[in-house]
Amino acid sequence: MQLANLLRETLDVDCDEVWENERTPTPVRVFGVRLHSMGLSVREVVAVLELLGIDRSHGAIWNWTHK
């Protein structure tokens, strides 16, 4: 799956009620969780998000995947 297609699908997901008080926009969190569910480690997800200019800790991403 291409990155553009994955991002487009992620933006179509309505998950606002899941993460109400987060500093990271919901589409970014959903994208990170989706990457993790596709088999990337939490630290690999951190690296992908850093390539996109998003600086989050591996602990934050771990929390996203366990909500």
XYZ file of N, CA and C in Angstrom:
201
model
N 0.846 -1.166 0.000
C 0.000 0.000 0.000
C 0.903 1.244 0.000
N 0.597 2.185 -0.842
C 1.397 3.393 -0.924
C 1.096 4.323 0.241
N 2.108 5.116 0.612
C 1.953 6.035 1.738
C 0.800 7.008 1.519
N 0.658 7.517 0.302
C -0.426 8.465 0.015
C -1.793 7.816 0.222
N -1.954 6.575 -0.225
C -3.229 5.877 -0.041
C -3.511 5.626 1.437
N -2.469 5.254 2.183
C -2.636 4.999 3.606
C -3.031 6.278 4.339
N -2.395 7.389 3.987
C -2.753 8.673 4.601
C -4.180 9.069 4.259
N -4.589 8.863 3.015
C -5.942 9.224 2.585
C -6.976 8.406 3.365
N -6.732 7.096 3.510
C -7.654 6.251 4.263
C -7.691 6.655 5.733
N -6.543 7.052 6.261
C -6.469 7.454 7.663
C -7.287 8.700 7.909
N -7.262 9.627 6.984
C -8.013 10.868 7.155
C -9.518 10.645 7.096
N -9.951 9.539 6.494
C -11.375 9.249 6.381
C -11.964 8.620 7.644
N -11.131 8.256 8.615
C -11.588 7.582 9.824
C -12.094 8.612 10.822
N -13.237 8.321 11.446
C -13.817 9.222 12.441
C -13.587 8.638 13.830
N -12.523 9.082 14.500
C -12.168 8.553 15.819
C -12.011 9.663 16.850
N -12.680 10.781 16.667
C -12.493 11.920 17.558
C -12.835 11.598 19.007
N -13.819 10.747 19.224
C -14.234 10.473 20.591
C -13.221 9.613 21.334
N -12.339 8.935 20.627
C -11.368 8.063 21.271
C -10.261 8.867 21.936
N -9.792 9.921 21.266
C -8.665 10.709 21.755
C -9.080 12.166 21.899
N -9.820 12.494 22.905
C -10.329 13.848 23.045
C -9.264 14.862 23.453
N -8.415 14.534 24.400
C -7.496 15.520 24.971
C -6.046 15.245 24.597
N -5.781 14.980 23.357
C -4.430 14.709 22.891
C -3.884 15.917 22.152
N -2.560 16.124 22.208
C -1.959 17.249 21.503
C -1.680 16.935 20.043
N -1.686 15.658 19.688
C -1.443 15.246 18.311
C -2.780 15.104 17.587
N -2.912 15.671 16.388
C -4.179 15.560 15.653
C -4.584 14.091 15.436
N -5.862 13.844 15.479
C -6.386 12.484 15.349
C -5.904 11.766 14.094
N -5.890 12.388 12.910
C -5.417 11.649 11.723
C -3.977 11.154 11.864
N -3.136 11.906 12.545
C -1.750 11.474 12.757
C -1.713 10.275 13.690
N -2.508 10.310 14.751
C -2.551 9.179 15.687
C -3.092 7.939 15.003
N -4.144 8.098 14.226
C -4.716 6.955 13.517
C -3.697 6.382 12.535
N -2.969 7.262 11.847
C -1.926 6.821 10.920
C -0.849 6.036 11.666
N -0.417 6.537 12.818
C 0.596 5.836 13.609
C 0.120 4.480 14.086
N -1.113 4.421 14.555
C -1.676 3.144 15.011
C -1.797 2.170 13.838
N -2.200 2.681 12.695
C -2.322 1.812 11.521
C -0.958 1.263 11.098
N 0.061 2.106 11.127
C 1.410 1.630 10.804
C 1.835 0.528 11.767
N 1.554 0.731 13.049
C 1.914 -0.267 14.047
C 1.148 -1.572 13.815
N -0.117 -1.456 13.469
C -0.925 -2.658 13.235
C -0.499 -3.403 11.972
N 0.215 -2.696 11.075
C 0.719 -3.344 9.858
C 2.043 -4.058 10.107
N 2.551 -3.986 11.337
C 3.741 -4.747 11.675
C 4.967 -3.925 12.020
N 4.894 -2.612 11.921
C 6.029 -1.786 12.301
C 6.125 -1.727 13.819
N 7.347 -1.680 14.317
C 7.523 -1.521 15.757
C 7.184 -0.081 16.130
N 7.032 0.156 17.416
C 6.719 1.508 17.881
C 7.838 2.458 17.479
N 9.073 2.033 17.617
C 10.209 2.897 17.255
C 10.284 3.120 15.747
N 9.855 2.158 14.952
C 9.793 2.364 13.506
C 8.715 3.379 13.156
N 7.608 3.342 13.872
C 6.546 4.336 13.661
C 7.078 5.729 14.012
N 7.841 5.832 15.096
C 8.459 7.113 15.465
C 9.306 7.618 14.305
N 10.102 6.733 13.695
C 10.980 7.129 12.593
C 10.177 7.610 11.382
N 9.081 6.931 11.062
C 8.244 7.344 9.932
C 7.632 8.715 10.205
N 7.111 8.903 11.406
C 6.510 10.190 11.745
C 7.554 11.308 11.729
N 8.779 11.004 12.155
C 9.843 12.013 12.095
C 10.136 12.414 10.658
N 10.060 11.456 9.731
C 10.253 11.777 8.310
C 9.175 12.739 7.818
N 8.004 12.680 8.446
C 6.900 13.561 8.076
C 6.899 14.856 8.889
N 7.910 15.034 9.745
C 8.022 16.258 10.528
C 7.241 16.253 11.828
N 6.881 15.065 12.302
C 6.101 14.939 13.535
C 6.993 14.324 14.602
N 7.238 15.059 15.675
C 8.139 14.604 16.725
C 7.335 14.107 17.920
N 7.255 12.791 18.077
C 6.571 12.182 19.208
C 7.448 11.076 19.771
N 7.336 10.841 21.053
C 8.136 9.810 21.705
C 7.539 8.426 21.433
N 8.389 7.410 21.623
C 7.874 6.053 21.440
C 6.846 5.732 22.518
N 6.973 6.356 23.694
C 5.980 6.145 24.753
C 4.611 6.683 24.381
N 4.589 7.832 23.713
C 3.313 8.399 23.276
C 2.646 7.483 22.254
N 3.431 6.985 21.331
C 2.871 6.103 20.307
C 2.421 4.788 20.916
N 3.166 4.279 21.880
C 2.750 3.059 22.571
C 1.390 3.285 23.227
N 1.213 4.459 23.841
C -0.073 4.773 24.476
C -1.191 4.810 23.448
N -0.920 5.366 22.245
C -1.953 5.403 21.201
C -2.389 4.000 20.832
N -1.413 3.089 20.710
C -1.740 1.742 20.231
C -2.450 0.907 21.287
N -2.414 1.355 22.539
C -3.055 0.585 23.610
C -4.313 1.238 24.155
N -4.845 2.226 23.444
C -6.120 2.836 23.852
C -7.261 2.107 23.217
